Short mmCIF file of C-alpha atoms in Angstrom, two decimals:
data_model
loop_
_atom_site.label_atom_id
_atom_site.label_comp_id
_atom_site.label_asym_id
_atom_site.label_seq_id
_atom_site.Cartn_x
_atom_site.Cartn_y
_atom_site.Cartn_z
CA UNK A 1 141.73 -45.39 133.41
CA UNK A 2 145.38 -45.86 134.34
CA UNK A 3 146.11 -49.49 133.54
CA UNK A 4 149.60 -49.28 132.08
CA UNK A 5 151.50 -49.42 135.35
CA UNK A 6 149.10 -51.78 137.11
CA UNK A 7 149.34 -54.47 134.45
CA UNK A 8 152.68 -53.64 132.85
CA UNK A 9 154.80 -56.38 134.43
CA UNK A 10 152.07 -58.97 134.08
CA UNK A 11 151.60 -58.11 130.40
CA UNK A 12 155.34 -58.40 129.75
CA UNK A 13 155.42 -61.82 131.38
CA UNK A 14 152.36 -62.95 129.42
CA UNK A 15 153.79 -61.81 126.11
CA UNK A 16 157.08 -63.56 126.88
CA UNK A 17 155.22 -66.81 127.58
CA UNK A 18 153.33 -66.51 124.31
CA UNK A 19 156.57 -65.73 122.50
CA UNK A 20 158.16 -68.88 123.94
CA UNK A 21 155.35 -70.91 122.38
CA UNK A 22 156.04 -69.27 119.01
CA UNK A 23 159.67 -70.27 119.46
CA UNK A 24 158.66 -73.82 120.51
CA UNK A 25 160.58 -73.32 123.76
CA UNK A 26 157.61 -73.54 126.12
CA UNK A 27 157.40 -76.37 128.66
CA UNK A 28 153.69 -75.80 129.26
CA UNK A 29 151.11 -74.41 126.86
CA UNK A 30 150.20 -70.81 127.68
CA UNK A 31 146.45 -70.57 128.16
CA UNK A 32 143.69 -67.98 128.34
CA UNK A 33 140.32 -68.27 130.06
CA UNK A 34 138.63 -65.79 127.78
CA UNK A 35 135.65 -64.33 129.63
CA UNK A 36 136.10 -60.82 128.21
CA UNK A 37 134.30 -61.52 124.92
CA UNK A 38 133.66 -58.37 122.92
CA UNK A 39 131.04 -60.19 120.82
CA UNK A 40 127.55 -60.90 122.18
CA UNK A 41 127.12 -64.54 121.11
CA UNK A 42 126.80 -66.66 124.24
CA UNK A 43 126.23 -63.73 126.61
CA UNK A 44 123.27 -63.53 128.96
CA UNK A 45 120.75 -61.04 127.62
CA UNK A 46 120.37 -59.22 130.93
CA UNK A 47 124.11 -58.54 131.05
CA UNK A 48 124.27 -56.90 127.60
CA UNK A 49 123.93 -53.10 127.83
CA UNK A 50 121.41 -51.34 125.62
CA UNK A 51 123.03 -49.69 122.64
CA UNK A 52 126.21 -51.76 122.75
CA UNK A 53 126.82 -51.44 118.98
CA UNK A 54 125.28 -48.00 118.68
CA UNK A 55 126.96 -44.75 117.67
CA UNK A 56 127.72 -44.03 121.34
CA UNK A 57 131.18 -45.57 121.84
CA UNK A 58 131.15 -45.05 125.60
CA UNK A 59 128.71 -47.97 126.04
CA UNK A 60 131.00 -50.47 124.30
CA UNK A 61 134.12 -49.06 125.94
CA UNK A 62 132.77 -49.21 129.50
CA UNK A 63 131.32 -52.71 129.03
CA UNK A 64 134.60 -54.13 127.78
CA UNK A 65 136.72 -52.26 130.34
CA UNK A 66 134.65 -53.58 133.24
CA UNK A 67 135.02 -57.15 131.99
CA UNK A 68 138.78 -56.69 131.67
CA UNK A 69 139.10 -55.50 135.25
CA UNK A 70 137.12 -58.51 136.52
CA UNK A 71 139.24 -60.92 134.49
CA UNK A 72 142.53 -59.50 135.72
CA UNK A 73 141.41 -60.03 139.31
CA UNK A 74 140.19 -63.58 138.77
CA UNK A 75 142.75 -65.25 136.51
CA UNK A 76 146.50 -65.57 136.08
CA UNK A 77 146.62 -66.60 132.44
CA UNK A 78 148.41 -64.93 129.51
CA UNK A 79 145.54 -62.66 128.54
CA UNK A 80 146.78 -59.17 127.62
CA UNK A 81 144.02 -56.54 127.89
CA UNK A 82 142.85 -54.61 124.82
CA UNK A 83 139.68 -52.99 123.54
CA UNK A 84 137.87 -54.02 120.39
CA UNK A 85 135.59 -51.85 118.21
CA UNK A 86 133.03 -54.58 117.52
CA UNK A 87 130.32 -54.14 114.88
CA UNK A 88 129.91 -57.69 113.62
CA UNK A 89 131.60 -59.55 110.79
CA UNK A 90 130.43 -57.38 107.89
CA UNK A 91 132.17 -54.03 108.34
CA UNK A 92 134.24 -54.21 105.16
CA UNK A 93 131.29 -55.65 103.22
CA UNK A 94 129.21 -52.69 104.42
CA UNK A 95 131.74 -50.45 102.73
CA UNK A 96 130.80 -52.16 99.46
CA UNK A 97 127.14 -51.36 100.06
CA UNK A 98 125.99 -54.52 101.88
CA UNK A 99 123.43 -53.74 104.58
CA UNK A 100 124.11 -54.76 108.17
CA UNK A 101 121.17 -55.41 110.49
CA UNK A 102 121.36 -54.36 114.14
CA UNK A 103 119.19 -56.67 116.22
CA UNK A 104 118.38 -56.08 119.88
CA UNK A 105 121.15 -57.46 122.11
CA UNK A 106 122.56 -59.59 119.31
CA UNK A 107 125.64 -59.32 117.14
CA UNK A 108 125.13 -57.27 113.95
CA UNK A 109 124.20 -59.49 111.00
CA UNK A 110 125.04 -59.11 107.31
CA UNK A 111 121.99 -58.81 105.03
CA UNK A 112 121.58 -60.60 101.69
CA UNK A 113 123.77 -59.50 98.77
CA UNK A 114 122.28 -57.38 96.02
CA UNK A 115 124.49 -58.48 93.10
CA UNK A 116 122.60 -60.64 90.62
CA UNK A 117 124.84 -60.64 87.54
CA UNK A 118 128.56 -61.35 87.34
CA UNK A 119 129.12 -58.19 85.29
CA UNK A 120 128.10 -56.12 88.34
CA UNK A 121 131.46 -57.01 89.86
CA UNK A 122 132.99 -54.50 87.44
CA UNK A 123 130.96 -51.75 89.09
CA UNK A 124 132.40 -52.35 92.57
CA UNK A 125 134.76 -49.69 93.90
CA UNK A 126 137.22 -49.74 96.77
CA UNK A 127 135.43 -48.37 99.88
CA UNK A 128 136.49 -45.10 101.47
CA UNK A 129 137.14 -45.84 105.18
CA UNK A 130 136.24 -42.27 106.09
CA UNK A 131 132.82 -42.35 104.45
CA UNK A 132 131.46 -45.77 103.56
CA UNK A 133 129.32 -48.23 105.51
CA UNK A 134 130.20 -48.86 109.15
CA UNK A 135 133.84 -47.94 108.66
CA UNK A 136 133.54 -44.37 110.02
CA UNK A 137 131.73 -45.69 113.11
CA UNK A 138 134.61 -48.09 113.76
CA UNK A 139 137.16 -45.28 113.44
CA UNK A 140 135.16 -43.04 115.77
CA UNK A 141 135.04 -45.85 118.33
CA UNK A 142 138.80 -46.40 118.08
CA UNK A 143 139.39 -42.68 118.65
CA UNK A 144 137.09 -42.66 121.68
CA UNK A 145 138.74 -45.73 123.18
CA UNK A 146 142.20 -44.19 122.78
CA UNK A 147 141.15 -40.83 124.20
CA UNK A 148 139.33 -42.22 127.23
CA UNK A 149 141.43 -45.25 128.26
CA UNK A 150 145.02 -46.37 128.05
CA UNK A 151 144.18 -49.87 126.89
CA UNK A 152 145.58 -50.72 123.45
CA UNK A 153 142.87 -50.89 120.77
CA UNK A 154 142.73 -53.66 118.18
CA UNK A 155 141.27 -53.46 114.70
CA UNK A 156 137.67 -54.48 114.23
CA UNK A 157 136.75 -58.05 113.27
CA UNK A 158 138.85 -58.96 110.26
CA UNK A 159 137.03 -61.23 107.84
CA UNK A 160 139.39 -62.43 105.13
CA UNK A 161 138.92 -61.96 101.37
CA UNK A 162 136.92 -65.17 100.93
CA UNK A 163 134.23 -64.42 103.49
CA UNK A 164 133.97 -60.78 102.44
CA UNK A 165 133.59 -61.75 98.77
CA UNK A 166 130.90 -64.26 99.74
CA UNK A 167 129.07 -61.54 101.67
CA UNK A 168 129.16 -59.30 98.61
CA UNK A 169 127.98 -61.75 95.92
CA UNK A 170 126.45 -64.69 97.84
CA UNK A 171 127.55 -68.29 98.34
CA UNK A 172 125.70 -69.86 95.42
CA UNK A 173 126.76 -67.31 92.82
CA UNK A 174 130.33 -67.17 94.09
CA UNK A 175 130.84 -70.91 93.72
CA UNK A 176 129.21 -71.07 90.29
CA UNK A 177 131.21 -68.08 89.08
CA UNK A 178 134.48 -69.59 90.31
CA UNK A 179 133.91 -72.25 87.66
CA UNK A 180 132.19 -70.19 84.96
CA UNK A 181 133.89 -66.80 85.34
CA UNK A 182 137.20 -67.36 87.14
CA UNK A 183 138.81 -64.13 85.90
CA UNK A 184 135.97 -62.06 87.33
CA UNK A 185 136.26 -63.80 90.69
CA UNK A 186 140.01 -63.19 90.73
CA UNK A 187 139.29 -59.51 90.06
CA UNK A 188 136.82 -59.49 92.96
CA UNK A 189 139.27 -61.22 95.31
CA UNK A 190 142.02 -58.75 94.41
CA UNK A 191 139.72 -55.78 94.96
CA UNK A 192 138.64 -57.11 98.36
CA UNK A 193 142.25 -57.88 99.29
CA UNK A 194 143.48 -54.41 98.37
CA UNK A 195 140.55 -52.87 100.26
CA UNK A 196 141.18 -54.96 103.36
CA UNK A 197 144.88 -54.10 103.46
CA UNK A 198 144.03 -50.40 103.21
CA UNK A 199 141.26 -50.71 105.82
CA UNK A 200 143.51 -52.47 108.34
CA UNK A 201 146.23 -49.88 107.77
CA UNK A 202 143.84 -46.97 108.38
CA UNK A 203 142.62 -48.54 111.64
CA UNK A 204 146.16 -49.17 112.83
CA UNK A 205 147.10 -45.57 112.12
CA UNK A 206 144.12 -44.23 114.09
CA UNK A 207 144.86 -46.69 116.91
CA UNK A 208 148.53 -45.67 117.04
CA UNK A 209 149.74 -49.16 116.13
CA UNK A 210 152.69 -50.30 114.08
CA UNK A 211 151.89 -52.39 111.02
CA UNK A 212 153.68 -55.51 112.30
CA UNK A 213 152.45 -55.44 115.91
CA UNK A 214 149.36 -55.09 118.08
CA UNK A 215 147.25 -57.88 116.59
CA UNK A 216 144.82 -59.71 118.87
CA UNK A 217 143.43 -62.87 117.30
CA UNK A 218 140.14 -63.50 119.12
CA UNK A 219 141.75 -62.26 122.32
CA UNK A 220 145.27 -63.68 121.92
CA UNK A 221 148.01 -61.10 121.38
CA UNK A 222 150.56 -61.96 118.72
CA UNK A 223 153.98 -61.14 120.23
CA UNK A 224 155.53 -57.94 118.97
CA UNK A 225 157.48 -58.09 115.69
CA UNK A 226 156.14 -61.57 114.81
CA UNK A 227 153.10 -60.33 112.91
CA UNK A 228 150.52 -57.59 112.88
CA UNK A 229 147.32 -59.08 111.49
CA UNK A 230 144.80 -61.88 111.74
CA UNK A 231 142.04 -62.83 109.33
CA UNK A 232 138.94 -64.94 109.81
CA UNK A 233 138.45 -67.66 107.21
CA UNK A 234 135.53 -69.67 108.55
CA UNK A 235 134.26 -70.49 105.06
CA UNK A 236 137.44 -72.45 104.35
CA UNK A 237 135.74 -75.47 105.90
CA UNK A 238 133.19 -75.77 103.05
CA UNK A 239 135.59 -75.36 100.12
CA UNK A 240 137.55 -78.04 98.32
CA UNK A 241 141.31 -77.77 98.32
CA UNK A 242 141.67 -76.92 94.61
CA UNK A 243 139.29 -73.95 94.61
CA UNK A 244 140.81 -72.72 97.86
CA UNK A 245 144.34 -73.00 96.48
CA UNK A 246 143.45 -70.97 93.40
CA UNK A 247 141.07 -68.36 94.76
CA UNK A 248 142.07 -67.89 98.41
CA UNK A 249 145.70 -68.77 99.21
CA UNK A 250 147.26 -66.03 97.02
CA UNK A 251 145.08 -63.33 98.55
CA UNK A 252 145.47 -64.46 102.15
CA UNK A 253 149.22 -64.46 101.52
CA UNK A 254 149.14 -60.84 100.33
CA UNK A 255 147.38 -59.71 103.49
CA UNK A 256 149.62 -61.61 105.92
CA UNK A 257 152.78 -60.42 104.18
CA UNK A 258 151.56 -56.80 104.14
CA UNK A 259 151.67 -56.77 107.95
CA UNK A 260 154.81 -58.79 108.58
CA UNK A 261 152.97 -62.07 109.12
CA UNK A 262 149.81 -63.14 110.86
CA UNK A 263 147.25 -65.72 111.90
CA UNK A 264 144.31 -67.37 110.14
CA UNK A 265 141.23 -68.24 112.23
CA UNK A 266 138.42 -70.64 111.43
CA UNK A 267 135.88 -72.76 113.31
CA UNK A 268 135.47 -76.47 112.59
CA UNK A 269 137.66 -78.79 110.53
CA UNK A 270 139.48 -77.66 107.38
CA UNK A 271 142.06 -80.42 107.19
CA UNK A 272 141.59 -80.63 103.43
CA UNK A 273 143.61 -77.41 103.40
CA UNK A 274 146.61 -78.46 105.48
CA UNK A 275 148.93 -78.16 102.50
CA UNK A 276 147.22 -74.93 101.47
CA UNK A 277 147.81 -73.46 104.92
CA UNK A 278 151.44 -74.55 104.89
CA UNK A 279 151.93 -72.85 101.53
CA UNK A 280 150.32 -69.57 102.64
CA UNK A 281 153.06 -66.96 102.73
CA UNK A 282 153.30 -64.99 105.96
CA UNK A 283 151.38 -67.53 108.06
CA UNK A 284 152.74 -67.84 111.59
CA UNK A 285 149.83 -69.63 113.31
CA UNK A 286 146.36 -71.10 112.96
CA UNK A 287 143.65 -70.19 115.47
CA UNK A 288 140.95 -72.87 115.49
CA UNK A 289 137.78 -73.50 117.45
CA UNK A 290 137.73 -77.23 116.83
CA UNK A 291 134.08 -77.84 117.88
CA UNK A 292 135.03 -80.85 119.98
CA UNK A 293 136.78 -82.72 117.15
CA UNK A 294 140.11 -83.32 118.83
CA UNK A 295 141.41 -86.05 116.52
CA UNK A 296 141.05 -83.86 113.44
CA UNK A 297 142.46 -80.89 115.36
CA UNK A 298 145.47 -82.92 116.47
CA UNK A 299 146.24 -83.85 112.87
CA UNK A 300 146.35 -80.18 111.90
CA UNK A 301 148.30 -79.27 115.03
CA UNK A 302 151.10 -81.77 114.30
CA UNK A 303 151.32 -80.81 110.63
CA UNK A 304 151.80 -77.20 111.70
CA UNK A 305 154.32 -78.15 114.38
CA UNK A 306 156.53 -79.87 111.81
CA UNK A 307 156.92 -76.46 110.16
CA UNK A 308 157.27 -74.66 113.52
CA UNK A 309 153.90 -72.96 113.11
CA UNK A 310 151.86 -72.35 116.25
CA UNK A 311 148.44 -73.88 116.78
CA UNK A 312 145.97 -71.90 118.91
CA UNK A 313 143.26 -74.34 119.94
CA UNK A 314 140.02 -73.23 121.52
CA UNK A 315 136.36 -73.85 122.12
CA UNK A 316 133.50 -72.37 124.06
CA UNK A 317 132.93 -73.80 127.55
CA UNK A 318 132.08 -77.48 127.66
CA UNK A 319 129.33 -79.17 129.62
CA UNK A 320 130.42 -79.60 133.22
CA UNK A 321 130.87 -83.38 133.30
CA UNK A 322 133.30 -83.42 130.36
CA UNK A 323 135.78 -80.72 131.28
CA UNK A 324 138.51 -82.97 132.70
CA UNK A 325 138.13 -85.60 130.00
CA UNK A 326 138.31 -82.99 127.24
CA UNK A 327 141.51 -81.32 128.45
CA UNK A 328 143.15 -84.61 129.34
CA UNK A 329 142.52 -85.80 125.78
CA UNK A 330 143.58 -82.48 124.29
CA UNK A 331 147.02 -82.51 125.87
CA UNK A 332 147.51 -86.23 125.29
CA UNK A 333 146.82 -85.81 121.59
CA UNK A 334 148.63 -82.48 121.09
CA UNK A 335 151.39 -82.06 123.65
CA UNK A 336 152.26 -78.50 124.67
CA UNK A 337 155.17 -77.06 122.73
CA UNK A 338 154.04 -74.58 120.11
CA UNK A 339 150.48 -74.85 121.46
CA UNK A 340 148.29 -72.08 122.91
CA UNK A 341 145.01 -73.07 124.58
CA UNK A 342 141.99 -70.79 124.89
CA UNK A 343 138.67 -71.49 126.57
CA UNK A 344 135.97 -69.02 125.59
CA UNK A 345 133.55 -68.52 128.46
CA UNK A 346 129.98 -68.04 127.29
CA UNK A 347 127.46 -68.19 130.17
CA UNK A 348 124.44 -68.73 127.88
CA UNK A 349 125.65 -71.86 126.09
CA UNK A 350 127.45 -75.17 126.43
CA UNK A 351 129.51 -77.27 124.01
CA UNK A 352 128.05 -80.78 123.85
CA UNK A 353 129.42 -83.33 121.38
CA UNK A 354 130.26 -80.80 118.71
CA UNK A 355 127.19 -78.60 119.10
CA UNK A 356 126.48 -75.42 121.04
CA UNK A 357 123.28 -75.67 123.05
CA UNK A 358 121.44 -73.16 125.21
CA UNK A 359 122.47 -73.26 128.84
CA UNK A 360 122.92 -71.06 131.87
CA UNK A 361 126.37 -71.61 133.30
CA UNK A 362 127.28 -70.81 136.87
CA UNK A 363 129.99 -68.16 137.44
CA UNK A 364 132.55 -70.75 138.51
CA UNK A 365 132.83 -72.45 135.12
CA UNK A 366 135.94 -70.51 134.14
CA UNK A 367 137.84 -71.42 137.30
CA UNK A 368 136.98 -75.10 136.88
CA UNK A 369 138.28 -75.04 133.32
CA UNK A 370 141.45 -73.28 134.47
CA UNK A 371 142.10 -75.94 137.11
CA UNK A 372 141.59 -78.67 134.52
CA UNK A 373 144.03 -77.06 132.09
CA UNK A 374 146.61 -76.70 134.85
CA UNK A 375 146.14 -80.35 135.82
CA UNK A 376 146.84 -81.83 132.38
CA UNK A 377 149.09 -79.20 130.79
CA UNK A 378 152.57 -80.56 130.06
CA UNK A 379 155.16 -80.74 127.30
CA UNK A 380 154.98 -84.49 126.61
#
């Protein structure tokens, strides 16, 4: 697939527009209508190929490549094509021995942890990316994607130290042990952090990437030289600020700094951590699916803007009768400078008052959202 020349100029322009937002020089917010989801959540069952997450990487590669080609014909946003070796959110945890369940035409799901006693943490060893869990399958998929296409290849889903630790020991035990055995939890967080840094580095080497470039945070490319990593921190929303400051911020900082800076993603509202985010070393942006809570999102957005940190705001497609109202409110509350807007197109669901509900969206939903963004997008 020869895409380099076909999309080269467009990709350069898109990256420049994203870079302008990082420099707070943009007059309009760059946006992406993200209908090339590599995950399966929100996809119509009949459109998901059999064996998508199997050991045959051609199925995943062809599925994603076809969606990219369709997107590049339909939209003129700042999306920059890439391929993603997607095997759910538990790849690193699988390296620690956590089982991952593969369900028919659904995203892989992490099984229950097996650790029962805090002393078992001492038995945990750093995973070997070439041998343990799903890590070899990810590397094989990256190799296949590089050999059979000329799309850049991102690292697999990058759960941060907090979520990975929770997958290993469980939510209830983790929170109790933070209070009762803080030194053991710090040891666990450091082990996971060191393992994640090594795992990301191995993937980047196989993918032919530099350490401080080629990061794609849920579909948004971080401009070259600004940062080379993103981590998902969805569990931040359930933690108080003190525990998060002690047990998460230092380890997130290590990962972001190891790759020249990066982005933290989470869904929902984590405004209790605004100061924690601002004190995270290496942070260049927050990527947030705000779940329809624009007032809370705007508070975070403006706190970040004061420090010249970018806010990437997104959600899955809204119900039809609220599209204009949503984007009008979004830009009124947030402005445009230092803002990147993403609408994730999921034909099997709809966002309604903060909840995702089953739906069957017509194919024109993405174009209607794009027109709405263009209508209200400005720098005021």
